[in-house]
Tab-separated table of C-alpha atoms in Angstrom:
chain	number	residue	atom	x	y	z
A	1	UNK	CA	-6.931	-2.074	-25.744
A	2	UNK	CA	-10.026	0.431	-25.758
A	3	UNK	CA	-10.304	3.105	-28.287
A	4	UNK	CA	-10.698	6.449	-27.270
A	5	UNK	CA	-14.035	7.674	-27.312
A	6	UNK	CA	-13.627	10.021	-30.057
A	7	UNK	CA	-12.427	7.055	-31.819
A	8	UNK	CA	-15.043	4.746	-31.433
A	9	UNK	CA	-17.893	7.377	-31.631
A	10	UNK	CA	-19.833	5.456	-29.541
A	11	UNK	CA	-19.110	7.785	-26.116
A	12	UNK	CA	-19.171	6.516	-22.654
A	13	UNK	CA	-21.961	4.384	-22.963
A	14	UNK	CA	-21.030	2.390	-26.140
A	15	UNK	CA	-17.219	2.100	-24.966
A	16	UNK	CA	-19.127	0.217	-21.353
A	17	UNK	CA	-20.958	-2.411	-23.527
A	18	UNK	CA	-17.548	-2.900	-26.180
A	19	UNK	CA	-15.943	-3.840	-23.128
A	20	UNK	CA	-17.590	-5.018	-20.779
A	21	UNK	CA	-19.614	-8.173	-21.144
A	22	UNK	CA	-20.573	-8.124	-17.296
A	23	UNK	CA	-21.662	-4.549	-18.068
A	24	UNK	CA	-25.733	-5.206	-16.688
A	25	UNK	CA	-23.858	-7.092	-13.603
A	26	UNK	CA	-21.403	-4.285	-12.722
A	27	UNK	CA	-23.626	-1.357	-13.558
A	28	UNK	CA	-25.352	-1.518	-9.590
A	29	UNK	CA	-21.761	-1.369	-8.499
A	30	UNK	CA	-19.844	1.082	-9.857
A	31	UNK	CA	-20.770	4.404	-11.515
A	32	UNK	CA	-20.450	5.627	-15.362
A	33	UNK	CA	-18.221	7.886	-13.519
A	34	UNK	CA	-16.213	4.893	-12.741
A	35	UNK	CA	-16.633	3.373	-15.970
A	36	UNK	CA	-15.059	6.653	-17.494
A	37	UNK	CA	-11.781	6.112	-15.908
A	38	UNK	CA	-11.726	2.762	-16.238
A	39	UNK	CA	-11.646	2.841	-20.073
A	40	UNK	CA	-9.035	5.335	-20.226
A	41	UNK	CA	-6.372	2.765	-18.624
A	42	UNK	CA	-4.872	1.018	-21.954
A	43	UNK	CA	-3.731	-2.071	-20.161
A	44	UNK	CA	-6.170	-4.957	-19.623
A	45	UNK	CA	-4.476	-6.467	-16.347
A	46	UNK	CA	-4.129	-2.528	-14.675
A	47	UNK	CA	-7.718	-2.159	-15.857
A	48	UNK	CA	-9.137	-5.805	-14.460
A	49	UNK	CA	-7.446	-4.575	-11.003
A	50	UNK	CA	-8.514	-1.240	-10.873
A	51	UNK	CA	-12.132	-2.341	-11.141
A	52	UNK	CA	-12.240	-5.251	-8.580
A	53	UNK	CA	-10.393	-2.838	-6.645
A	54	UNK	CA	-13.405	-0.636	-7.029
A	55	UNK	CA	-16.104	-3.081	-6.322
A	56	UNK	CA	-14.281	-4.718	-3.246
A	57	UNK	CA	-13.024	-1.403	-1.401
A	58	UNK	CA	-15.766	1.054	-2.396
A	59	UNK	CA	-13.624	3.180	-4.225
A	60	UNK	CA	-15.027	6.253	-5.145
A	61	UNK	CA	-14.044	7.962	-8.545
A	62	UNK	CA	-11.454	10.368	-7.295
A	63	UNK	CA	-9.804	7.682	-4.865
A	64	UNK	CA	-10.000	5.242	-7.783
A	65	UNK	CA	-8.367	8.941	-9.868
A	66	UNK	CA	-5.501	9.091	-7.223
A	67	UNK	CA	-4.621	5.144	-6.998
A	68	UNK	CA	-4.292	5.483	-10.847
A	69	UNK	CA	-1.631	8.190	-10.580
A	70	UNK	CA	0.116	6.583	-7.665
A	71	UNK	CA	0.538	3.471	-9.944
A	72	UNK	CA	-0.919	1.490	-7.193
A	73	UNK	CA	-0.962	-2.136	-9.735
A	74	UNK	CA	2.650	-1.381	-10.613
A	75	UNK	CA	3.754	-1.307	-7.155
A	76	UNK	CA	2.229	-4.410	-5.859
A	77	UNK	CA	2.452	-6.757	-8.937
A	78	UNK	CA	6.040	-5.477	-9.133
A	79	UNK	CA	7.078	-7.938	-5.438
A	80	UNK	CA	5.017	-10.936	-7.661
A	81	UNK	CA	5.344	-13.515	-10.057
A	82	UNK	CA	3.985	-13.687	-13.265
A	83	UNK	CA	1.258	-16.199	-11.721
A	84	UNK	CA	0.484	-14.155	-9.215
A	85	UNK	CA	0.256	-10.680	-11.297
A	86	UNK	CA	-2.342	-11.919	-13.292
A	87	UNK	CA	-4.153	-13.756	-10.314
A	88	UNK	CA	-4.156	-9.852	-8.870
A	89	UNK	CA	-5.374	-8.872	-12.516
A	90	UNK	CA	-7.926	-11.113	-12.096
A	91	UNK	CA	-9.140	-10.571	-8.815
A	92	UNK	CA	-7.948	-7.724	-7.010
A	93	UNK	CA	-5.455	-7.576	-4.397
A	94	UNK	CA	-5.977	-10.293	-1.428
A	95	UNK	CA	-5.052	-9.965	1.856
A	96	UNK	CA	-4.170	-13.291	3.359
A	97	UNK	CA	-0.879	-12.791	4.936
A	98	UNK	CA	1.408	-9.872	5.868
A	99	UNK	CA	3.121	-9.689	2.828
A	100	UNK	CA	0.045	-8.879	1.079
A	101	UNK	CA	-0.619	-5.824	3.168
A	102	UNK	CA	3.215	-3.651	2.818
A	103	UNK	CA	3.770	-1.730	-0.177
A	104	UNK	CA	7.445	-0.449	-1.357
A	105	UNK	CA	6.923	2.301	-2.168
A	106	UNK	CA	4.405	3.997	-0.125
A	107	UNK	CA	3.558	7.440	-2.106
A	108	UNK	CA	2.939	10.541	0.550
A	109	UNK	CA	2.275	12.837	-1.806
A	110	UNK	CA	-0.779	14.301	-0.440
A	111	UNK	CA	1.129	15.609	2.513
A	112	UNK	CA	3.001	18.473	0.605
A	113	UNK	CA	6.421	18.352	2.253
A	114	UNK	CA	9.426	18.878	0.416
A	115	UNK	CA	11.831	16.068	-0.130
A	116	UNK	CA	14.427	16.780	2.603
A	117	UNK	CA	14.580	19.040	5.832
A	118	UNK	CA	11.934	17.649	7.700
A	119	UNK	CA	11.456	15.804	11.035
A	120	UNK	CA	10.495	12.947	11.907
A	121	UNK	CA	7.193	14.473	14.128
A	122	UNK	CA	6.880	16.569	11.265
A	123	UNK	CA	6.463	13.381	9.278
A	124	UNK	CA	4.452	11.669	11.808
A	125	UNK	CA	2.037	14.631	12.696
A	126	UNK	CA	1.226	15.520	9.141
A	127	UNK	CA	-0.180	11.741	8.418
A	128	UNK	CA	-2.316	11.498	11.466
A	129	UNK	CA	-3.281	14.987	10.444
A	130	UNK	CA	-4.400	13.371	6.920
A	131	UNK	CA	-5.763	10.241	9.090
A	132	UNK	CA	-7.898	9.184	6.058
A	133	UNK	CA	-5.853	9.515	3.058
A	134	UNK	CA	-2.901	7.752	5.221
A	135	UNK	CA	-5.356	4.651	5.771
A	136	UNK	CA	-5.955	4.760	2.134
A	137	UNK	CA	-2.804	4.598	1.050
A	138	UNK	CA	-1.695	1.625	3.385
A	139	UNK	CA	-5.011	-0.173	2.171
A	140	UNK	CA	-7.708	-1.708	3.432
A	141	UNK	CA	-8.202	-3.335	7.135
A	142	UNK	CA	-6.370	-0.898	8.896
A	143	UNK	CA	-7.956	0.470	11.800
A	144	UNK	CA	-5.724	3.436	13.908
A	145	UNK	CA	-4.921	2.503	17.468
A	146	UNK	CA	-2.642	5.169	18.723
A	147	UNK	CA	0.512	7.513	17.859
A	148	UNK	CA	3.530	7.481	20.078
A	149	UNK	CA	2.732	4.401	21.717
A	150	UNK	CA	4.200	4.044	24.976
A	151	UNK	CA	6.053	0.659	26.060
A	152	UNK	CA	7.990	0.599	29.257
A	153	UNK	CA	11.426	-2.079	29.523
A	154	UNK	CA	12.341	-2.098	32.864
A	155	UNK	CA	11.429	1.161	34.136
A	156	UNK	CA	12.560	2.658	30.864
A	157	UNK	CA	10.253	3.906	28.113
A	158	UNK	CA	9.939	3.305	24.431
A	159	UNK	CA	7.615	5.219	21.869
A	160	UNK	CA	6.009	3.240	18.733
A	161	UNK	CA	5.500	5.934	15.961
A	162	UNK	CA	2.308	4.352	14.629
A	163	UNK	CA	0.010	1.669	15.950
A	164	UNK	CA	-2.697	0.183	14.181
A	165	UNK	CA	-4.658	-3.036	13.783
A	166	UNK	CA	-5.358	-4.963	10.684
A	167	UNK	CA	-9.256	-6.380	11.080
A	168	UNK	CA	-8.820	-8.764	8.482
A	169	UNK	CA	-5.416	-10.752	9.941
A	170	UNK	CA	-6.769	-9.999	13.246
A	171	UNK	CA	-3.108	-8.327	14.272
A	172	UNK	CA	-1.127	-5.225	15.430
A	173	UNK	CA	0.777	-3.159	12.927
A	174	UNK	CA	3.768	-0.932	13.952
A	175	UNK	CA	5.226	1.299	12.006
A	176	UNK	CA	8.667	3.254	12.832
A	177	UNK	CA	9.085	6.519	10.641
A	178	UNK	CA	12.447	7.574	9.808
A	179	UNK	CA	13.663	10.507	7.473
A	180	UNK	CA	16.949	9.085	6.566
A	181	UNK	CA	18.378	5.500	4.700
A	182	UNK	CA	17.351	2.951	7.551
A	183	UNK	CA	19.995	1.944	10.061
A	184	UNK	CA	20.456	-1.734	11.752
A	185	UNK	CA	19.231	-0.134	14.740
A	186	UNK	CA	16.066	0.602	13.642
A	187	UNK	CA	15.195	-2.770	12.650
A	188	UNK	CA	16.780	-4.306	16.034
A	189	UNK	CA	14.363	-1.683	17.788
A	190	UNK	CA	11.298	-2.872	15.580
A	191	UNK	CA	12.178	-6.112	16.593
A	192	UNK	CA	12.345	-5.457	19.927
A	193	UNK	CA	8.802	-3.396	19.711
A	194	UNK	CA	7.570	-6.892	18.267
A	195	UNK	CA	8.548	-9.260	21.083
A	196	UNK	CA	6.488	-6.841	23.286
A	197	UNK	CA	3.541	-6.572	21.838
A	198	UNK	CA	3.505	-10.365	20.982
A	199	UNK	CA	4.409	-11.339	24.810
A	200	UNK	CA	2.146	-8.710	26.439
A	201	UNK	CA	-0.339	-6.837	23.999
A	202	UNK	CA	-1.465	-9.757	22.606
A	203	UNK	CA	-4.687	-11.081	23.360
A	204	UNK	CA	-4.995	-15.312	23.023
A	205	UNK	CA	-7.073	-14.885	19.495
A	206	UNK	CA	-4.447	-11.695	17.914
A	207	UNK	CA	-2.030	-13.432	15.213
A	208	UNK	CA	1.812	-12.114	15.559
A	209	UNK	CA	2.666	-8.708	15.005
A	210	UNK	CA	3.574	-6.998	11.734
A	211	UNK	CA	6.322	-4.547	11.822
A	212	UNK	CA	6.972	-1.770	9.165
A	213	UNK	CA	10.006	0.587	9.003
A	214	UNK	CA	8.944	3.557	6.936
A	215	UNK	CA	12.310	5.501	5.269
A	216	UNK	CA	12.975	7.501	2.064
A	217	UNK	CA	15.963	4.567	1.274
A	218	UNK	CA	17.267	1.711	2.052
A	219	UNK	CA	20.570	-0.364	1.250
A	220	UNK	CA	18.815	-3.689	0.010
A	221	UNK	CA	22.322	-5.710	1.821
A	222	UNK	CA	21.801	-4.053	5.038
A	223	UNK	CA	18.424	-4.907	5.265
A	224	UNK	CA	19.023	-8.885	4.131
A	225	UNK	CA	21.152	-9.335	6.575
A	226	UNK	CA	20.184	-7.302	9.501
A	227	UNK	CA	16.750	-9.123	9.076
A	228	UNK	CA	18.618	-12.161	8.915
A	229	UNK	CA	17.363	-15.001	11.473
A	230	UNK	CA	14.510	-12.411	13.185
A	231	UNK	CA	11.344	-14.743	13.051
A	232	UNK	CA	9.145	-11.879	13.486
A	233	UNK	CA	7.316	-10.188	10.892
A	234	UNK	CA	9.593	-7.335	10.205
A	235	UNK	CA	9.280	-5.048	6.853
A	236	UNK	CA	11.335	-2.492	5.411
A	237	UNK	CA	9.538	-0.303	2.972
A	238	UNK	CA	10.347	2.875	1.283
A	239	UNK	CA	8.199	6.120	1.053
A	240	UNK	CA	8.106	8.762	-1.310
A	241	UNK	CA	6.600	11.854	-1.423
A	242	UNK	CA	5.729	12.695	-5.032
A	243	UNK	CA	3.818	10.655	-7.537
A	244	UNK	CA	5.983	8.006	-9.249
A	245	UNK	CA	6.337	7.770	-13.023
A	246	UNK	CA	3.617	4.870	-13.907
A	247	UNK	CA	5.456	5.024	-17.412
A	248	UNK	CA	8.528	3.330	-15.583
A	249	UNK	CA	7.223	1.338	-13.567
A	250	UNK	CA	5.039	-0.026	-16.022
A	251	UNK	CA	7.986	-0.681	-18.171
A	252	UNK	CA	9.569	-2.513	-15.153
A	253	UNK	CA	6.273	-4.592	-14.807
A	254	UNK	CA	6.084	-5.345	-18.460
A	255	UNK	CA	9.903	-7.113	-18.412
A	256	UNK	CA	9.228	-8.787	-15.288
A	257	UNK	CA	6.086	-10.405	-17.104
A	258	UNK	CA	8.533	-10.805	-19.956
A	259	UNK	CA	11.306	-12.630	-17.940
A	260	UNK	CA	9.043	-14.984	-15.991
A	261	UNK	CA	6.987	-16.175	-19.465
A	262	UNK	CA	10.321	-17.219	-20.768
């Protein structure tokens, strides 16, 4: 654990070369700036990710401020194993499948809305109207393809919330906002979206669609089975839209890494 810098009386510069042995390697990548809010996170694995993070997504120091409050290592290494938290410790976060790009929860808190009375084109509007903090938050790859996407079923027309595509699994992404707990519906209706775009939006080199249903709650059952036997590659995430409490989730992260060591 670092010492603060009053403690060590060595200030910014001394705390860098304390703890960081890479220190002449990483100093043409990442600020003192950087460095400075690196050594105020306490906990070596948050720390380790926070700064690959950095290097691999070009973080500057007040997006690198922001995914610090949002607890951004808590919320992914909470969906891993022990194994695999310290792998993302280690290296960063990877994205090799679609698992590795959905988050639960995704924080909103830069929109300002209050927690209940809004609508969903409220919802939707406001995050295309903060296009670049939205793309931040679901993380790196995606690139925006359209709002209200239209598909037509025989002769009838359907509306996709959100399109985008990932660049590095070379796929759509669809997300469905909702401002209440998620319904079957809504995932048979993602599901749905999916077939389409797999059968005709598809070009021959596009992997299979990812679907994401975006909602404040969700009922864990509902969601096991209404999933249940759909092949596609159907998520059900929720959003929030204040900060979270790192101090919980960390605790939550600490037992996990607790529970799987014994």
């Amino acid at each position: 654990m670092p010492q603060s810098f009053e403690q060590s009386g060595f200030g910014v510069f001394g705390q860098v070369y304390l703890n960081y042995e890479n220190c002449q390697t990483l100093s043409g990548k990442l600020s003192w700036s950087h460095y400075t809010e690196l050594l105020a996170i306490s906990d070596d694995l948050a720390r380790s990710f926070y700064e690959q993070q950095c290097i691999q997504d070009r973080w500057s120091v007040r997006e690198l401020k922001r995914q610090k409050d949002s607890a951004l290592f808590e919320r992914v290494a909470l969906s891993k194993d022990r194994a695999e938290i310290l792998t993302l410790a280690k290296d960063g976060q990877r994205i090799e499948s679609a698992r590795d790009v959905v988050k639960d929860p995704y924080v909103f808190e830069f929109l300002d809305l209050p927690d209940r009375n809004y609508r969903e084109s409220e919802l939707e509007n406001r995050l295309i109207a903060e296009l670049e903090k939205f793309l931040l938050e679901l993380g790196k790859g995606f690139a925006f393809i359209g709002q209200q996407y239209r598909i037509t079923l025989n002769n009838t027309h359907f509306f996709v919330d959100l399109v985008f595509y990932h660049r590095i699994l070379k796929c759509f992404v669809l997300i469905d906002l909702k401002t209440q707990a998620v319904s079957h519906q809504n995932i048979g209706q993602m599901n749905m979206y999916l077939n389409y775009f797999r059968a005709e939006e598809n070009m021959k080199d596009d992997n299979e669609p990812i679907g994401i249903v975006l909602a404040p709650d969700k009922d864990e059952i509902l969601v096991e089975y209404a999933t249940g036997g759909i092949s596609n590659q159907l998520f059900v995430s929720r959003y929030q839209l204040y900060l979270p409490d790192p101090e919980v989730l960390k605790q939550e992260l600490r037992r996990l890494l607790e529970v799987n060591d014994g």
